[in-house]
Amino acid sequence: MIKIDFEKQNGLVPCIVQEVGTKDVLMLAYMNKESLKKTMETGLATYWSRSRNELWIKGETSGHYQHVKQILVDCDEDTILLFVEQEGAACHTGRHSCFYRTMEGEEIK
């Protein structure tokens, strides 16, 4: 079993989220040990909310759950990649992905 190095990054590691079917990058969030454990136990993406300072199950209030299909870890064991089936929008703006603008501010359709 791989051991994620949570301590290297003050207890949090970045988590990239991709849609399993399309491989679209949906969002970037952060996980701690507890959120990773909950994600693995429930199959629902659970993150650490830095703004609320608490665990956050994606979709708990919006209904836009992320059903985890696979969890990968990078070579340095300090970044997580989730492949998910996304219900509804991943972005809090209502968009499918949080990555919908170019550096010039143009929206991508």
PDB file of C-alpha atoms in Angstrom, residues 5 8 12 16-17 25 34 39 43 47 50 52 56 74 77 88 90 101-102 107-108:
ATOM      1  CA  ASP A   5       3.237  12.022   2.356  1.00  0.00           C
ATOM      2  CA  LYS A   8       5.442  17.171   3.522  1.00  0.00           C
ATOM      3  CA  LEU A  12      -2.855  18.471   2.755  1.00  0.00           C
ATOM      4  CA  ILE A  16      -6.781  16.459  -9.391  1.00  0.00           C
ATOM      5  CA  VAL A  17     -10.225  15.265 -10.468  1.00  0.00           C
ATOM      6  CA  VAL A  25     -10.126  17.744 -15.870  1.00  0.00           C
ATOM      7  CA  GLU A  34      -9.257  11.640   6.878  1.00  0.00           C
ATOM      8  CA  THR A  39     -13.303   8.647  -0.040  1.00  0.00           C
ATOM      9  CA  GLY A  43     -16.689   5.774  -2.962  1.00  0.00           C
ATOM     10  CA  TYR A  47     -12.123  16.691   0.344  1.00  0.00           C
ATOM     11  CA  ARG A  50      -9.551  25.076   3.275  1.00  0.00           C
ATOM     12  CA  ARG A  52     -14.462  26.130   5.848  1.00  0.00           C
ATOM     13  CA  TRP A  56     -16.500  18.316   2.430  1.00  0.00           C
ATOM     14  CA  ASP A  74       1.904  10.403  -8.560  1.00  0.00           C
ATOM     15  CA  GLU A  77       3.467  10.176  -3.559  1.00  0.00           C
ATOM     16  CA  GLY A  88     -24.212  17.387 -12.753  1.00  0.00           C
ATOM     17  CA  ALA A  90     -18.307  19.922 -10.909  1.00  0.00           C
ATOM     18  CA  ARG A 101     -11.456  30.266 -19.081  1.00  0.00           C
ATOM     19  CA  THR A 102      -8.297  31.051 -20.982  1.00  0.00           C
ATOM     20  CA  GLU A 107     -14.781  31.383 -21.847  1.00  0.00           C
ATOM     21  CA  ILE A 108     -14.345  28.014 -23.500  1.00  0.00           C
TER      22      ILE A 108
END
